[in-house]
PDB file of C-alpha atoms in Angstrom:
ATOM      1  CA  MET A   1      46.463  -3.308   1.070  1.00 57.00           C
ATOM      2  CA  ARG A   2      43.285  -1.789   2.488  1.00 65.00           C
ATOM      3  CA  ALA A   3      40.025  -2.544   0.633  1.00 67.00           C
ATOM      4  CA  ALA A   4      38.255   0.367  -1.047  1.00 74.00           C
ATOM      5  CA  VAL A   5      34.927  -0.826   0.380  1.00 71.00           C
ATOM      6  CA  PRO A   6      34.592  -1.689   4.068  1.00 71.00           C
ATOM      7  CA  GLU A   7      33.691  -5.229   5.026  1.00 82.00           C
ATOM      8  CA  ARG A   8      30.382  -4.018   6.440  1.00 81.00           C
ATOM      9  CA  VAL A   9      28.363  -1.116   5.084  1.00 85.00           C
ATOM     10  CA  GLU A  10      25.991   0.808   7.372  1.00 89.00           C
ATOM     11  CA  ILE A  11      22.462   1.192   5.997  1.00 90.00           C
ATOM     12  CA  GLU A  12      19.954   4.001   6.646  1.00 90.00           C
ATOM     13  CA  GLY A  13      16.220   3.458   6.226  1.00 86.00           C
ATOM     14  CA  THR A  14      14.470   6.603   5.027  1.00 83.00           C
ATOM     15  CA  GLY A  15      11.735   7.804   2.708  1.00 82.00           C
ATOM     16  CA  ASN A  16       8.033   7.820   3.558  1.00 81.00           C
ATOM     17  CA  LEU A  17       8.972   6.757   7.076  1.00 84.00           C
ATOM     18  CA  THR A  18       6.513   7.753   9.761  1.00 81.00           C
ATOM     19  CA  LEU A  19       6.554   7.163  13.482  1.00 81.00           C
ATOM     20  CA  GLU A  20       3.855   4.531  12.973  1.00 86.00           C
ATOM     21  CA  ARG A  21       6.143   2.555  10.601  1.00 86.00           C
ATOM     22  CA  VAL A  22       9.381   2.823  12.595  1.00 87.00           C
ATOM     23  CA  ARG A  23       9.176  -0.646  14.144  1.00 91.00           C
ATOM     24  CA  ALA A  24       8.671  -2.369  10.780  1.00 91.00           C
ATOM     25  CA  TYR A  25      11.645  -0.512   9.279  1.00 89.00           C
ATOM     26  CA  ALA A  26      13.841  -1.233  12.322  1.00 90.00           C
ATOM     27  CA  GLU A  27      13.042  -4.934  12.191  1.00 94.00           C
ATOM     28  CA  THR A  28      14.638  -5.154   8.728  1.00 92.00           C
ATOM     29  CA  GLY A  29      18.046  -4.732  10.379  1.00 92.00           C
ATOM     30  CA  VAL A  30      18.980  -1.265   9.127  1.00 93.00           C
ATOM     31  CA  ASP A  31      21.511   0.649  11.228  1.00 93.00           C
ATOM     32  CA  TYR A  32      19.850   4.079  11.144  1.00 91.00           C
ATOM     33  CA  LEU A  33      16.354   5.465  10.602  1.00 89.00           C
ATOM     34  CA  SER A  34      15.576   8.942   9.323  1.00 83.00           C
ATOM     35  CA  VAL A  35      12.115  10.338  10.043  1.00 75.00           C
ATOM     36  CA  GLY A  36      11.561  13.610   8.177  1.00 70.00           C
ATOM     37  CA  GLY A  37       8.138  13.994   9.770  1.00 64.00           C
ATOM     38  CA  LEU A  38       9.863  15.145  12.940  1.00 60.00           C
ATOM     39  CA  THR A  39      11.250  18.280  11.285  1.00 64.00           C
ATOM     40  CA  HIS A  40       9.519  18.963   7.950  1.00 64.00           C
ATOM     41  CA  SER A  41       6.644  20.925   9.499  1.00 67.00           C
ATOM     42  CA  SER A  42       8.596  22.677  12.235  1.00 67.00           C
ATOM     43  CA  PRO A  43       8.361  26.466  12.401  1.00 75.00           C
ATOM     44  CA  ILE A  44      11.164  28.289  10.639  1.00 77.00           C
ATOM     45  CA  LEU A  45      13.728  30.308  12.557  1.00 78.00           C
ATOM     46  CA  ASP A  46      15.868  32.505  10.336  1.00 80.00           C
ATOM     47  CA  ILE A  47      19.071  33.678  11.995  1.00 83.00           C
ATOM     48  CA  ALA A  48      21.574  35.824  10.106  1.00 84.00           C
ATOM     49  CA  LEU A  49      25.168  36.373  11.066  1.00 83.00           C
ATOM     50  CA  ASP A  50      26.321  39.551   9.340  1.00 83.00           C
ATOM     51  CA  LEU A  51      30.050  40.085   9.694  1.00 82.00           C
ATOM     52  CA  VAL A  52      31.456  43.569   9.146  1.00 83.00           C
ATOM     53  CA  PRO A  53      35.215  43.913   8.540  1.00 79.00           C
TER      54      PRO A  53
END
């Protein structure tokens, strides 16, 4: 029977993460890092796809 939880769980480090803190977060052994500072202040591009039958 297959276990409901995998033997190893992948961990993401996120929240108040800046480019200056990336090394410290990475050294904890997490699998992924998420840096919102890369995208949170990007200009907005609004594209609409209006479909007419």
